[in-house]
């Protein structure tokens, strides 16, 4: 267990017991990081894990919306900030939960954003968690560096999509993670194909896959290819992502559960 050695307030070091911290990273925006973070949280919860989600996308937070959590849902006391709790018990902290209204904008410069991410790690009463998932904004800028420096990451899940640009930019993320010594636990190619409901044939709507080359570059053999599934968008928009079923995620879920097992045995 990680006792919160990385810059957590001394009072919290005893209270927070976090088994593993995993970042969800992509190069390009809009490839499905937040959806995947939410779906992984749900899947790990269904396996009996206590899960938290730290929304490190301060200016474009989308985690509360996916879970149907209202703005203004964060409370705090002298001891720290209390996470919001979803219907199935996932603990969530996000800038959007601090705003008076869901569509209020956060127009902050880098240092303030960095400071808030640090607070989400250092001053939140997460309690005992098996897994804390960190949803990052796209790219390889400050928030990723802040998360890598402040939190004891077990590794990252890399999300890409079949567009060449996404593969190109995600390779930049691979290189940065290598430089920062963050292992890649899995590569997820989202929006990989559309399964024809009639024939079952897979149509590669956004072009041929680049996920294998991304996985090779990342030195990671775990590859999950997720279909285009309109029900995901509908459930996410309705704040009901906890009802989604995505069996294709199973190998990645197993990998993340395996990390906990290995750590527990160590
Ligand atoms: N496999 C999928 N099938 C259908 N729609 C999807 C799928 N994955 C994601 N989407 C939809 O694509 C949109 C973008 O997804 P999401 O917000 O998760 O991406 P993101 O990478 O977090 O974006 P950003 O870079 O802006 O943070 C959402 O409307 C989501 O519902
Ligand atoms: Mg997002």
Short mmCIF file of C-alpha atoms and ligand atoms in Angstrom, two decimals:
data_model
loop_
_atom_site.label_atom_id
_atom_site.label_comp_id
_atom_site.label_asym_id
_atom_site.label_seq_id
_atom_site.Cartn_x
_atom_site.Cartn_y
_atom_site.Cartn_z
CA UNK A 1 0.00 0.00 0.00
CA UNK A 2 1.10 3.51 -0.71
CA UNK A 3 0.71 5.46 2.46
CA UNK A 4 0.49 8.80 0.70
CA UNK A 5 4.15 9.60 0.91
CA UNK A 6 4.05 11.90 -2.09
CA UNK A 7 3.20 15.35 -0.79
CA UNK A 8 0.05 14.45 1.12
CA UNK A 9 -0.73 16.50 4.18
CA UNK A 10 0.58 14.65 7.27
CA UNK A 11 -2.96 14.31 8.65
CA UNK A 12 -4.00 12.52 5.46
CA UNK A 13 -1.05 10.19 5.26
CA UNK A 14 -2.65 7.97 7.88
CA UNK A 15 -6.19 8.26 6.53
CA UNK A 16 -5.55 7.69 2.83
CA UNK A 17 -4.55 4.18 1.84
CA UNK A 18 -4.30 3.96 -1.92
CA UNK A 19 -3.29 0.65 -3.49
CA UNK A 20 -2.36 1.90 -6.94
CA UNK A 21 -2.56 5.14 -8.87
CA UNK A 22 -3.02 4.85 -12.62
CA UNK A 23 -3.04 7.69 -15.13
CA UNK A 24 -5.10 7.63 -18.32
CA UNK A 25 -3.13 9.45 -20.98
CA UNK A 26 -3.42 10.27 -24.66
CA UNK A 27 -1.64 12.54 -27.06
CA UNK A 28 -4.60 13.81 -29.02
CA UNK A 29 -7.85 15.14 -27.57
CA UNK A 30 -11.23 13.55 -27.92
CA UNK A 31 -10.03 9.97 -28.31
CA UNK A 32 -12.06 8.76 -25.33
CA UNK A 33 -9.82 9.11 -22.23
CA UNK A 34 -12.54 10.31 -19.92
CA UNK A 35 -15.00 7.69 -21.13
CA UNK A 36 -12.37 5.01 -20.70
CA UNK A 37 -11.43 6.27 -17.22
CA UNK A 38 -15.08 6.09 -16.19
CA UNK A 39 -15.58 2.65 -17.76
CA UNK A 40 -12.44 1.30 -16.07
CA UNK A 41 -13.61 2.67 -12.73
CA UNK A 42 -16.97 0.96 -13.20
CA UNK A 43 -15.37 -2.33 -14.29
CA UNK A 44 -12.94 -2.36 -11.34
CA UNK A 45 -15.82 -1.54 -8.99
CA UNK A 46 -17.76 -4.50 -10.35
CA UNK A 47 -14.76 -6.66 -9.46
CA UNK A 48 -15.15 -5.57 -5.86
CA UNK A 49 -12.51 -2.85 -5.82
CA UNK A 50 -12.89 0.47 -4.03
CA UNK A 51 -12.18 2.99 -6.77
CA UNK A 52 -11.57 6.72 -6.96
CA UNK A 53 -11.33 9.00 -9.98
CA UNK A 54 -9.22 12.15 -9.85
CA UNK A 55 -10.22 14.42 -12.73
CA UNK A 56 -6.99 16.21 -13.60
CA UNK A 57 -8.61 17.91 -16.59
CA UNK A 58 -9.23 21.19 -14.77
CA UNK A 59 -10.40 23.34 -17.69
CA UNK A 60 -12.36 20.62 -19.53
CA UNK A 61 -13.60 18.29 -16.81
CA UNK A 62 -16.03 15.64 -18.04
CA UNK A 63 -15.99 12.94 -15.36
CA UNK A 64 -18.88 14.36 -13.21
CA UNK A 65 -21.15 14.58 -16.26
CA UNK A 66 -20.52 10.93 -17.16
CA UNK A 67 -21.56 9.84 -13.67
CA UNK A 68 -24.44 12.30 -13.39
CA UNK A 69 -22.82 14.15 -10.47
CA UNK A 70 -24.12 17.70 -10.01
CA UNK A 71 -21.97 20.84 -9.85
CA UNK A 72 -21.22 22.01 -6.33
CA UNK A 73 -21.06 18.43 -5.09
CA UNK A 74 -17.76 18.69 -3.20
CA UNK A 75 -17.71 19.30 0.51
CA UNK A 76 -14.84 19.79 2.83
CA UNK A 77 -13.92 20.30 6.43
CA UNK A 78 -10.81 21.19 8.33
CA UNK A 79 -9.36 17.77 7.67
CA UNK A 80 -9.65 17.97 3.90
CA UNK A 81 -11.89 17.76 0.84
CA UNK A 82 -14.52 15.02 0.67
CA UNK A 83 -14.97 13.36 -2.73
CA UNK A 84 -18.40 13.10 -4.33
CA UNK A 85 -19.73 9.54 -4.48
CA UNK A 86 -21.43 8.01 -7.51
CA UNK A 87 -24.43 5.65 -7.45
CA UNK A 88 -22.16 2.62 -7.35
CA UNK A 89 -19.77 4.06 -4.79
CA UNK A 90 -16.95 5.47 -6.94
CA UNK A 91 -15.29 8.48 -5.28
CA UNK A 92 -14.81 11.43 -7.61
CA UNK A 93 -12.97 14.71 -7.35
CA UNK A 94 -13.18 17.22 -10.20
CA UNK A 95 -12.98 20.97 -10.73
CA UNK A 96 -16.55 20.85 -12.02
CA UNK A 97 -17.77 19.65 -8.65
CA UNK A 98 -16.43 22.87 -7.15
CA UNK A 99 -18.24 25.21 -9.54
CA UNK A 100 -21.64 26.77 -8.86
CA UNK A 101 -22.94 25.59 -12.25
CA UNK A 102 -21.98 22.79 -14.56
CA UNK A 103 -21.23 25.10 -17.50
CA UNK A 104 -19.24 27.72 -15.57
CA UNK A 105 -15.82 28.14 -17.20
CA UNK A 106 -12.46 27.77 -15.51
CA UNK A 107 -10.06 30.20 -17.23
CA UNK A 108 -6.93 29.52 -15.25
CA UNK A 109 -3.28 29.74 -16.06
CA UNK A 110 -0.88 26.85 -15.59
CA UNK A 111 0.25 27.43 -11.98
CA UNK A 112 -3.33 27.54 -10.67
CA UNK A 113 -4.18 24.36 -12.57
CA UNK A 114 -1.09 22.67 -11.18
CA UNK A 115 -2.03 23.84 -7.69
CA UNK A 116 -5.53 22.39 -7.91
CA UNK A 117 -4.27 19.02 -9.15
CA UNK A 118 -1.84 18.99 -6.22
CA UNK A 119 -4.73 19.72 -3.86
CA UNK A 120 -6.79 16.91 -5.35
CA UNK A 121 -3.98 14.57 -4.45
CA UNK A 122 -2.72 16.15 -1.24
CA UNK A 123 -5.88 17.37 0.47
CA UNK A 124 -8.64 14.98 -0.52
CA UNK A 125 -9.95 12.47 1.99
CA UNK A 126 -9.89 9.53 -0.40
CA UNK A 127 -9.84 6.99 2.42
CA UNK A 128 -9.00 3.40 1.53
CA UNK A 129 -8.92 2.81 -2.20
CA UNK A 130 -7.70 -0.14 -4.22
CA UNK A 131 -7.28 1.98 -7.33
CA UNK A 132 -7.20 5.70 -8.01
CA UNK A 133 -7.60 6.50 -11.71
CA UNK A 134 -6.39 9.88 -12.93
CA UNK A 135 -8.09 11.31 -16.02
CA UNK A 136 -5.74 13.70 -17.78
CA UNK A 137 -6.36 16.39 -20.36
CA UNK A 138 -4.91 15.64 -23.81
CA UNK A 139 -1.23 16.18 -24.50
CA UNK A 140 2.03 16.10 -22.67
CA UNK A 141 1.94 19.41 -20.84
CA UNK A 142 1.86 20.58 -17.23
CA UNK A 143 -0.95 18.42 -15.83
CA UNK A 144 0.78 15.20 -16.90
CA UNK A 145 4.07 16.38 -15.42
CA UNK A 146 2.33 17.42 -12.21
CA UNK A 147 0.64 14.03 -11.87
CA UNK A 148 3.88 12.16 -12.57
CA UNK A 149 5.83 14.27 -10.07
CA UNK A 150 3.25 14.42 -7.30
CA UNK A 151 1.67 11.00 -7.32
CA UNK A 152 3.24 7.56 -6.91
CA UNK A 153 2.06 6.25 -10.28
CA UNK A 154 2.10 2.52 -10.93
CA UNK A 155 1.80 3.28 -14.60
CA UNK A 156 -0.29 4.72 -17.37
CA UNK A 157 -2.96 3.49 -19.74
CA UNK A 158 -2.47 5.01 -23.18
CA UNK A 159 -5.49 5.80 -25.30
CA UNK A 160 -5.29 6.27 -29.03
CA UNK A 161 -7.60 6.06 -32.02
CA UNK A 162 -7.04 4.87 -35.58
CA UNK A 163 -6.45 8.34 -37.06
CA UNK A 164 -2.80 8.72 -38.08
CA UNK A 165 -2.58 11.98 -36.18
CA UNK A 166 -3.68 10.30 -32.97
CA UNK A 167 -1.03 7.61 -33.40
CA UNK A 168 1.64 10.21 -34.13
CA UNK A 169 0.80 12.33 -31.11
CA UNK A 170 0.45 9.37 -28.78
CA UNK A 171 4.01 8.35 -29.67
CA UNK A 172 5.11 11.68 -28.21
CA UNK A 173 3.29 10.70 -25.02
CA UNK A 174 5.07 7.31 -25.11
CA UNK A 175 8.43 9.03 -25.34
CA UNK A 176 7.63 11.39 -22.49
CA UNK A 177 6.43 8.54 -20.27
CA UNK A 178 9.64 6.66 -21.02
CA UNK A 179 11.70 9.70 -20.07
CA UNK A 180 9.73 9.98 -16.84
CA UNK A 181 10.04 6.23 -16.09
CA UNK A 182 6.30 5.66 -16.08
CA UNK A 183 5.47 2.15 -17.34
CA UNK A 184 2.70 1.77 -19.89
CA UNK A 185 0.30 -0.88 -18.58
CA UNK A 186 -1.86 -1.07 -21.67
CA UNK A 187 -2.63 0.56 -24.98
CA UNK A 188 -6.27 1.10 -25.82
CA UNK A 189 -7.31 1.85 -29.37
CA UNK A 190 -10.72 3.44 -29.03
CA UNK A 191 -13.20 3.92 -31.89
CA UNK A 192 -11.28 1.13 -33.62
CA UNK A 193 -14.14 -0.24 -35.71
CA UNK A 194 -17.88 -0.30 -36.09
CA UNK A 195 -19.41 -3.76 -35.80
CA UNK A 196 -22.19 -4.01 -38.38
CA UNK A 197 -25.32 -5.05 -36.45
CA UNK A 198 -26.54 -7.16 -39.39
CA UNK A 199 -23.42 -8.97 -40.61
CA UNK A 200 -21.19 -8.57 -37.54
CA UNK A 201 -18.45 -7.38 -39.93
CA UNK A 202 -16.00 -4.85 -38.47
CA UNK A 203 -15.81 -1.62 -40.49
CA UNK A 204 -12.70 0.46 -39.80
CA UNK A 205 -14.52 3.76 -40.12
CA UNK A 206 -11.56 5.93 -39.05
CA UNK A 207 -9.00 4.02 -41.10
CA UNK A 208 -6.65 1.11 -40.44
CA UNK A 209 -5.30 0.44 -36.97
CA UNK A 210 -2.01 1.89 -35.72
CA UNK A 211 -2.40 0.45 -32.25
CA UNK A 212 0.12 -2.34 -32.73
CA UNK A 213 2.92 0.06 -33.63
CA UNK A 214 1.96 2.27 -30.68
CA UNK A 215 2.06 -0.76 -28.37
CA UNK A 216 5.48 -1.78 -29.72
CA UNK A 217 6.78 1.77 -29.22
CA UNK A 218 5.41 1.71 -25.67
CA UNK A 219 7.01 -1.67 -24.98
CA UNK A 220 3.64 -2.98 -23.97
CA UNK A 221 1.93 -6.10 -25.23
CA UNK A 222 -1.50 -5.38 -23.90
CA UNK A 223 -3.73 -4.06 -26.57
CA UNK A 224 -7.44 -3.46 -26.31
CA UNK A 225 -9.42 -2.39 -29.36
CA UNK A 226 -12.77 -0.86 -28.49
CA UNK A 227 -15.59 -0.56 -31.02
CA UNK A 228 -17.58 2.54 -31.85
CA UNK A 229 -20.59 2.04 -29.62
CA UNK A 230 -23.29 4.74 -29.84
CA UNK A 231 -24.82 3.51 -26.57
CA UNK A 232 -21.67 4.70 -24.77
CA UNK A 233 -22.24 8.26 -25.93
CA UNK A 234 -25.90 8.07 -24.97
CA UNK A 235 -25.20 6.66 -21.49
CA UNK A 236 -22.40 9.19 -20.94
CA UNK A 237 -24.58 12.10 -22.00
CA UNK A 238 -27.33 10.89 -19.67
CA UNK A 239 -24.93 10.58 -16.70
CA UNK A 240 -25.47 6.83 -16.65
CA UNK A 241 -22.05 5.50 -17.63
CA UNK A 242 -22.28 3.04 -14.72
CA UNK A 243 -24.83 1.06 -16.74
CA UNK A 244 -22.46 0.50 -19.68
CA UNK A 245 -21.25 -2.96 -20.63
CA UNK A 246 -17.95 -3.21 -22.50
CA UNK A 247 -16.65 -6.80 -22.40
CA UNK A 248 -13.73 -5.86 -24.69
CA UNK A 249 -12.13 -4.11 -21.69
CA UNK A 250 -11.65 -7.38 -19.80
CA UNK A 251 -7.91 -7.91 -20.55
CA UNK A 252 -7.05 -4.41 -19.35
CA UNK A 253 -9.19 -4.79 -16.25
CA UNK A 254 -7.38 -8.06 -15.52
CA UNK A 255 -4.03 -6.33 -15.95
CA UNK A 256 -5.00 -3.60 -13.52
CA UNK A 257 -6.29 -6.14 -11.00
CA UNK A 258 -3.06 -8.11 -11.48
CA UNK A 259 -0.99 -5.09 -10.58
CA UNK A 260 -2.75 -4.94 -7.22
CA UNK A 261 -2.22 -8.66 -6.61
CA UNK A 262 1.48 -8.43 -7.42
CA UNK A 263 1.88 -5.45 -5.14
CA UNK A 264 0.00 -7.16 -2.32
CA UNK A 265 2.34 -10.17 -2.55
CA UNK A 266 5.49 -8.06 -2.67
N1 LIG B 1 -16.07 3.77 -28.11
C1 LIG B 1 -16.89 4.82 -28.27
N2 LIG B 1 -18.02 4.73 -29.01
C2 LIG B 1 -18.82 5.80 -29.19
N3 LIG B 1 -18.60 7.02 -28.69
C3 LIG B 1 -17.48 7.18 -27.94
C4 LIG B 1 -16.58 6.10 -27.68
N4 LIG B 1 -15.57 6.57 -26.91
C5 LIG B 1 -15.83 7.86 -26.69
N5 LIG B 1 -16.97 8.24 -27.30
C6 LIG B 1 -17.58 9.59 -27.31
O1 LIG B 1 -16.61 10.48 -27.84
C7 LIG B 1 -16.66 11.73 -27.17
C8 LIG B 1 -15.28 12.09 -26.61
O2 LIG B 1 -14.97 11.14 -25.59
P1 LIG B 1 -14.18 11.57 -24.27
O3 LIG B 1 -14.73 12.82 -23.70
O4 LIG B 1 -14.13 10.37 -23.41
O5 LIG B 1 -12.75 11.87 -24.90
P2 LIG B 1 -11.48 12.53 -24.21
O6 LIG B 1 -10.27 11.90 -24.81
O7 LIG B 1 -11.60 12.47 -22.73
O8 LIG B 1 -11.61 14.03 -24.68
P3 LIG B 1 -10.72 15.28 -24.16
O9 LIG B 1 -9.40 15.12 -24.84
O10 LIG B 1 -11.50 16.47 -24.62
O11 LIG B 1 -10.60 15.16 -22.67
C9 LIG B 1 -17.74 11.58 -26.11
O12 LIG B 1 -18.93 12.12 -26.59
C10 LIG B 1 -17.89 10.09 -25.92
O13 LIG B 1 -19.19 9.72 -25.52
MG1 LIG B 2 -11.48 14.03 -21.30
#
